[in-house]
Coordinates of C-alpha atoms and ligand atoms in Angstrom, one line a residue:
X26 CA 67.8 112.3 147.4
X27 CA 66.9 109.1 145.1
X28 CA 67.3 109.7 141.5
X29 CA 63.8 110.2 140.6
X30 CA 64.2 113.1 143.1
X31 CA 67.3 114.2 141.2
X32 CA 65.2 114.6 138.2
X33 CA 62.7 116.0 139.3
X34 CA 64.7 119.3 140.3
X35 CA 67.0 119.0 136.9
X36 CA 63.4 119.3 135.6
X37 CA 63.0 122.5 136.9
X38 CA 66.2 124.0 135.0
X39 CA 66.9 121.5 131.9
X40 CA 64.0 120.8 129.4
X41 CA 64.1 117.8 127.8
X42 CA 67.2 115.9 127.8
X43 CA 65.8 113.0 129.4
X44 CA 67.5 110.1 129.1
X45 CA 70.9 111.9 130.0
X46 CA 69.1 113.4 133.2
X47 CA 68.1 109.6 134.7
X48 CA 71.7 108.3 133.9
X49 CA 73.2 110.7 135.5
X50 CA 71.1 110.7 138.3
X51 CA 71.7 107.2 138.8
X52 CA 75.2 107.6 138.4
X53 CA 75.8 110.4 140.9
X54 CA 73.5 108.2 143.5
X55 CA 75.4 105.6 143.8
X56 CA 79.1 107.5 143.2
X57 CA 77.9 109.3 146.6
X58 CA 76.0 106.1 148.7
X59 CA 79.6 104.2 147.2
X60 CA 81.4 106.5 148.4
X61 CA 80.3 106.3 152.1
X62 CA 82.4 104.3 154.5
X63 CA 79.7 101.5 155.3
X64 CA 79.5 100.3 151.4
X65 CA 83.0 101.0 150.6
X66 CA 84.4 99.0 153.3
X67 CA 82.2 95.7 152.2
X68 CA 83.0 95.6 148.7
X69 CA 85.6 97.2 146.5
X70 CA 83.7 98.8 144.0
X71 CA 85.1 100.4 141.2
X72 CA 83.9 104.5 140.1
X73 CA 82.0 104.7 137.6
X74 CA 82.9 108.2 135.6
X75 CA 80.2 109.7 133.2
X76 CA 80.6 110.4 129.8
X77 CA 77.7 113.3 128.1
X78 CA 77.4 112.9 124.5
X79 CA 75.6 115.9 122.9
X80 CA 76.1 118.8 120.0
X81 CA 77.3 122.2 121.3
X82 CA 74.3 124.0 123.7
X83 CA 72.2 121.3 124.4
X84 CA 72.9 121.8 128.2
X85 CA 75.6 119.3 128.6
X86 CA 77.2 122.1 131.1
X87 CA 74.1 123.2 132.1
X88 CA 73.0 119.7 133.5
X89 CA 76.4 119.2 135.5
X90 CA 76.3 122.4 137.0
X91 CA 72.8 122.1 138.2
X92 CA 73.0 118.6 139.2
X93 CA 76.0 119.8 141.6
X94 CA 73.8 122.9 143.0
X95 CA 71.0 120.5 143.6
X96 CA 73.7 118.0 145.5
X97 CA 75.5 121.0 147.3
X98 CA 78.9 119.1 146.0
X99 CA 81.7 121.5 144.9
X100 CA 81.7 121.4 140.9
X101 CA 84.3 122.9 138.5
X102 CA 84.6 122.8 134.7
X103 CA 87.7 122.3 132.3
X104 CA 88.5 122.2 128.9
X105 CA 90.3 119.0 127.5
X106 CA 91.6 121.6 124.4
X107 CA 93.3 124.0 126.6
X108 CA 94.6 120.8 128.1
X109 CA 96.1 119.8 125.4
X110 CA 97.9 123.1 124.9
X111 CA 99.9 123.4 127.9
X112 CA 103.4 122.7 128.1
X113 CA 102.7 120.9 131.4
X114 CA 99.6 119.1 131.9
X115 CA 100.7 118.0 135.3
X116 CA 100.3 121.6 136.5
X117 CA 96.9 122.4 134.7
X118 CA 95.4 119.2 136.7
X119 CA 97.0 120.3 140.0
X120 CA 94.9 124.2 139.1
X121 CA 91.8 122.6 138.2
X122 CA 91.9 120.2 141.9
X123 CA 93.0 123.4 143.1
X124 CA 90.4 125.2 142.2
X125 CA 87.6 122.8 143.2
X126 CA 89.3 123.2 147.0
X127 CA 88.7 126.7 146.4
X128 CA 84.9 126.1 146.0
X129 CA 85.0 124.1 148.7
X130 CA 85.6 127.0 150.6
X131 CA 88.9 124.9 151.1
X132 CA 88.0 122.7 152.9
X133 CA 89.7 119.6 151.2
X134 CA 87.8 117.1 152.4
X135 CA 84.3 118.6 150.5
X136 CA 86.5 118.7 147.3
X137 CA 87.2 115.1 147.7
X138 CA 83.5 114.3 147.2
X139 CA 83.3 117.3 143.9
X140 CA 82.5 116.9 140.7
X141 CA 84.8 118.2 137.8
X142 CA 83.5 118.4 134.5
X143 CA 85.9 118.1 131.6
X144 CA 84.0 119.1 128.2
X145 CA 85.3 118.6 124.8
X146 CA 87.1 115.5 125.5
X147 CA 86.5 114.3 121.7
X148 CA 89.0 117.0 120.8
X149 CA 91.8 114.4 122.5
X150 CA 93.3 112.7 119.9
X151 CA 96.5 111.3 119.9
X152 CA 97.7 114.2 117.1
X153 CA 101.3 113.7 116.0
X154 CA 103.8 117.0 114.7
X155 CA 103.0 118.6 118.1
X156 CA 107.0 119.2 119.2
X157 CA 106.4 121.1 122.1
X158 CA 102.4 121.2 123.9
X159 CA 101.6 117.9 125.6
X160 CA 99.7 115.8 122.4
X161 CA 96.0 114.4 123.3
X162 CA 96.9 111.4 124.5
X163 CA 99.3 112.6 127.0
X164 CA 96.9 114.2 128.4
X165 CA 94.2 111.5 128.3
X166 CA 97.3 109.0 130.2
X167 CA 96.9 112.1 132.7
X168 CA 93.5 112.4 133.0
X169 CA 93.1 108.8 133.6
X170 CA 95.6 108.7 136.6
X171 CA 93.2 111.1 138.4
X172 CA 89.5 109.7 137.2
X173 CA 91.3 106.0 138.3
X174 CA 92.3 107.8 141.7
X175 CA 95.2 109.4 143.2
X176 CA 97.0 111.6 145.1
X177 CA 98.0 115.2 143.6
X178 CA 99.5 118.2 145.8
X179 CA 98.5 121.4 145.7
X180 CA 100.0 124.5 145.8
X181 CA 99.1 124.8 149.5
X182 CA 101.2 121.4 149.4
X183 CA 98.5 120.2 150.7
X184 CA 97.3 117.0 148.9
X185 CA 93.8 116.0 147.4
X186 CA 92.4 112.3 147.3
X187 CA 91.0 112.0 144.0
X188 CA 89.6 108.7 144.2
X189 CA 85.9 109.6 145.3
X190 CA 85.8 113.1 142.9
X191 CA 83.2 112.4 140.2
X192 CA 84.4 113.2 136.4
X193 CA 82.0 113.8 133.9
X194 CA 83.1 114.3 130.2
X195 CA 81.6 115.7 127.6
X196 CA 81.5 115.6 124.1
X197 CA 79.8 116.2 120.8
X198 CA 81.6 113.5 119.0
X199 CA 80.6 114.5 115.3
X200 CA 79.8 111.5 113.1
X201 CA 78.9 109.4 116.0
X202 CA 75.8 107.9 114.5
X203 CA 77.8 107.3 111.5
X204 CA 80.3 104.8 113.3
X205 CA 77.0 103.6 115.7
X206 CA 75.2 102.2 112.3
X207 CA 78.5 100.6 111.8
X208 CA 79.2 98.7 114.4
X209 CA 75.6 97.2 115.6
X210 CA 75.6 95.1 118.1
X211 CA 73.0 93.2 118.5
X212 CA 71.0 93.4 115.4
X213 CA 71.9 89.5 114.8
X214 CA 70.3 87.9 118.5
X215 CA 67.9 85.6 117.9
X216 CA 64.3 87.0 119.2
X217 CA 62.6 85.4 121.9
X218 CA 59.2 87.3 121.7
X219 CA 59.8 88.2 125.1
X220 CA 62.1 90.9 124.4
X221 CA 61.0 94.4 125.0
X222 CA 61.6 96.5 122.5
X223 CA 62.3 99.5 124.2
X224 CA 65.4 97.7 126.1
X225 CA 66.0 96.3 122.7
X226 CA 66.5 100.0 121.0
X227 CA 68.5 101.2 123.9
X228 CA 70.9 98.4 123.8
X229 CA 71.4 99.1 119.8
X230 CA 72.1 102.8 120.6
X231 CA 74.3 102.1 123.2
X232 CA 78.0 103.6 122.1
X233 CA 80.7 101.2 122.4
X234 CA 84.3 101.5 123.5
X235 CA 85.5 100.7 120.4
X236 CA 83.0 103.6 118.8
X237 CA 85.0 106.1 121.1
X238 CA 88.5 104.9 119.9
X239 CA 87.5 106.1 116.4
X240 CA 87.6 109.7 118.1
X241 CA 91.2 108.7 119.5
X242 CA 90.2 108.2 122.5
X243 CA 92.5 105.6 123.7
X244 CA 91.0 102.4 125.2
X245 CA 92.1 102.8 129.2
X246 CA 90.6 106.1 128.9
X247 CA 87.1 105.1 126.8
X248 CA 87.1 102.4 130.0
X249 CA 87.2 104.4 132.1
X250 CA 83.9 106.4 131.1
X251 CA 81.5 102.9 132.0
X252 CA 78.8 105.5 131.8
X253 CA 77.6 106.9 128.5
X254 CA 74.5 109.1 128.5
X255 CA 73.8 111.5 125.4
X256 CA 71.7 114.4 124.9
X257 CA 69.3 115.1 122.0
X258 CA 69.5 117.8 119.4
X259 CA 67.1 120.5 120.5
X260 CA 64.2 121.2 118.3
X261 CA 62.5 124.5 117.8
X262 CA 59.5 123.7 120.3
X263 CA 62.5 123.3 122.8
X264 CA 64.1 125.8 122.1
X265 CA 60.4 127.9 122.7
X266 CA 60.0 126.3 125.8
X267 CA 63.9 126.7 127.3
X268 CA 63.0 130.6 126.6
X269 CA 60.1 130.1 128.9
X270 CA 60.3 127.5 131.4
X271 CA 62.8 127.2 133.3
X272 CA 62.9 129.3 136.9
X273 CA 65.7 131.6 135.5
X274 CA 64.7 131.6 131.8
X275 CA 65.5 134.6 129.9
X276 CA 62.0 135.4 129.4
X277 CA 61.8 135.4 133.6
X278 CA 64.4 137.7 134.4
X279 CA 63.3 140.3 131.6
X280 CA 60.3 140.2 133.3
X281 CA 62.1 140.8 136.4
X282 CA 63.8 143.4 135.5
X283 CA 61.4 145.5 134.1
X284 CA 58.6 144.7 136.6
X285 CA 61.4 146.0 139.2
X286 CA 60.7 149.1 137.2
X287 CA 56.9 149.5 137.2
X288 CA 57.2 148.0 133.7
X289 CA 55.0 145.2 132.0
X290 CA 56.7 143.6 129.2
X291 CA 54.1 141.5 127.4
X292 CA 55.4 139.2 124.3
X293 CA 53.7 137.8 121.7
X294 CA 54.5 133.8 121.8
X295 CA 55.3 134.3 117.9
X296 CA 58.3 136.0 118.7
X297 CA 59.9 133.0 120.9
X298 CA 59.3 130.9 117.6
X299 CA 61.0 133.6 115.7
X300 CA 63.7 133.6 117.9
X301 CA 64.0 129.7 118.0
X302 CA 63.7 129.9 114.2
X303 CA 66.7 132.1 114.2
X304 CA 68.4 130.0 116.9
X305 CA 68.0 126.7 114.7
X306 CA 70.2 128.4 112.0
X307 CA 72.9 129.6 114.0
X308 CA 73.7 125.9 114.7
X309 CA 74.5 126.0 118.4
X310 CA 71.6 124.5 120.3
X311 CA 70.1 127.1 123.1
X312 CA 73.5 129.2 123.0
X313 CA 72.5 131.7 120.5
X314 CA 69.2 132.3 122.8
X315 CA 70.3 134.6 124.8
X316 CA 72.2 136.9 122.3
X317 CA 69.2 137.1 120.2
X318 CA 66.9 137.6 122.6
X319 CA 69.4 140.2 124.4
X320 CA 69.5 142.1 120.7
X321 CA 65.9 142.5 121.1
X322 CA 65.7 143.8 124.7
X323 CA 68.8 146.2 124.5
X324 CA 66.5 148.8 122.3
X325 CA 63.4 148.4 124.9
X326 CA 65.8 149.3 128.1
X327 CA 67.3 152.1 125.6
X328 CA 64.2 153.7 125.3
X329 CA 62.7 152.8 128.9
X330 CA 65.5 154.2 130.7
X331 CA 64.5 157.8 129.3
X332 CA 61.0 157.4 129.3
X333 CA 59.6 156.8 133.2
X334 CA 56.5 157.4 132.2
X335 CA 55.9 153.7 130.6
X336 CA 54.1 151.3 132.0
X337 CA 54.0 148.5 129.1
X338 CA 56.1 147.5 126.5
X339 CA 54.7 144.8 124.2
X340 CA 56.6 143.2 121.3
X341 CA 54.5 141.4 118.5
X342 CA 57.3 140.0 116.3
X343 CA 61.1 140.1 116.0
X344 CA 60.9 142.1 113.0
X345 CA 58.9 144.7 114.5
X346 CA 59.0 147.9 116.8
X347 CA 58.2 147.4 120.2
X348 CA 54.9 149.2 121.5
X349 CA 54.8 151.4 124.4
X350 CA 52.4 152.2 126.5
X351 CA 52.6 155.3 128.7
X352 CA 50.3 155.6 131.9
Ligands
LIG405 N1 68.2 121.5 127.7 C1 68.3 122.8 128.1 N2 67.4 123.3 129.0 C2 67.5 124.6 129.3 N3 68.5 125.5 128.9 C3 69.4 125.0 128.1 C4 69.4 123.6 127.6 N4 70.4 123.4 126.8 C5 71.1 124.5 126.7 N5 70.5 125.5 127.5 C6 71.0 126.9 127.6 O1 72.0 127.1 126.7 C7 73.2 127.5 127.3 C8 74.4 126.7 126.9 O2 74.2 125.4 127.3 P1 75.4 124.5 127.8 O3 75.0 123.6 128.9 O4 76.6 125.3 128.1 O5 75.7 123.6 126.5 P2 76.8 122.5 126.2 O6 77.7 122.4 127.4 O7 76.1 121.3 125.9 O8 77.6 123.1 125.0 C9 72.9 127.4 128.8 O9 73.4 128.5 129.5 C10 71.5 127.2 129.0 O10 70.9 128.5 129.3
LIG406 MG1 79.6 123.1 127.7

């Protein structure tokens, strides 16, 4: 699959998000063409490891897990906080390799060529007063043994290669834009004409190592992520349209559900901007989605349940009661 092919099937399960869908589309198609024997044999090249900048629920998860369905590459998640609380870091790396074998079915081979997503790797900093838990930048030195590649045994004593595994962090890195504005790069080139602006912008956006150090990451680690890509804040028309348009949106399986039921549930598109009103408040991207939207269903299938005779339920607004329609 090229990486306009990539897209092109994120499309059908991220909105928006652009930007962070072609870079790591890019990325993952040439981790995977590096990674084959022909390549890798004529040139040592280096892995390039991803690093997903976005606020809470703008689908940096989302996009990992569905780029790794859409590959049919084994793909685990892990939390750089819990990391950081263990007594024994070591051991919490060996689980999570462990458990990417496991999703390989076992077979270590596959899990050689997995991805492992490590989110909220901002949360890493080097904090001191810790006696006992391993501090952030232990665990950073520990992560960056196995993004650079290595050998780790498993419980099976079996050992994993990690040096063709793709790692994708992610972030929100609060303040970002703050220390961005700072540290411009190249706002003082002198212009050609030729320039095009759009490679221009993107270059001045582009987050530097030393922006990521501000977040304590240290600098082996923050070179280590060559790859920066970061996701937008959604806005309430995306938020509308994540209700509606992807395969397995909420709105879709409701749907489902009820139709599986003999039931038609119509809803008035002023409700989805009610709900991505509400959404906006809570503060946490397209997480609160769901729960809102669940709030509003768990009344219709309280009613429908004892009720067969319904055939329709329709909902005008949020702040209404739903309308049924018996046969
Ligand atoms: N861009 C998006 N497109 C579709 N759904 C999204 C998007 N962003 C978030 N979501 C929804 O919100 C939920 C949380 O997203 P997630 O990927 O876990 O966010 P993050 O990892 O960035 O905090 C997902 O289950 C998904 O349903
Ligand atoms: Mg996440």
């Amino acid at each position: 699959m090229t990486p306009s092919e990539i897209v092109k099937r994120l499309d059908q399960y991220v909105i928006g998000q652009d930007e962070a869908k072609k870079t790591l589309a890019v990325a993952v198609y040439w981790h995977f063409r590096k990674s084959d024997r022909a390549l890798a044999d004529a040139v040592e090249v280096a892995k390039s490891n991803v690093l997903l900048i976005g606020s809470t629920g703008t689908g940096k998860t989302l996009l990992c897990e569905t780029l790794s369905r859409i590959l049919g590459v084994p793909f685990v998640t892990a939390d750089a906080t819990s990391l950081a609380q263990t007594d024994y870091v070591g051991h919490e790396i060996e689980a999570i390799l462990q458990r990417l074998v496991d999703k390989a079915g076992g077979d270590v081979a596959r899990a050689q060529r997995g991805v492992v997503f490590i989110d909220e790797i901002d949360k890493l900093k080097a904090a001191s007063g810790q006696a006992r838990a391993a501090s952030g930048e232990s665990v950073q030195h520990a992560l960056l043994k196995i993004m650079e590649g290595s050998q780790v045994r498993l419980r099976s004593s079996a050992y994993i290669d990690t040096t063709h595994v793709l790692f994708i962090c992610g972030g929100a890195f609060v303040g970002l834009d703050d220390i961005l504005r700072d540290s411009q790069a190249f706002g003082f080139i002198s212009l050609s004409g030729k320039e095009s602006p759009r490679v221009l912008r993107s270059l001045n956006a582009r987050v530097k190592p030393g922006d990521l150090r501000s977040f304590g990451l240290i600098p082996e680690f923050a070179g280590r992520l060559p790859i920066i890509a970061r996701l937008d804040d959604l806005s309430k028309p995306m938020l509308v349209r994540i209700m509606l348009e992807p395969r397995d949106s909420i709105y879709n399986q409701f749907r489902a559900i009820l139709r599986s039921d003999g039931v038609e549930l119509a809803i008035d598109p002023i409700v989805f901007e009610q709900i991505a009103e509400l959404a906006l408040e809570y503060k946490a991207g397209a997480r609160s989605l769901r729960g809102i939207f669940e709030g509003l269903m768990t009344d219709v299938l309280y009613v429908l349940a004892d009720d067969p005779a319904i055939r329709r339920v329709a909902i005008g607004s949020l702040f209404e009661e739903p309308v049924y329609t018996k046969t």
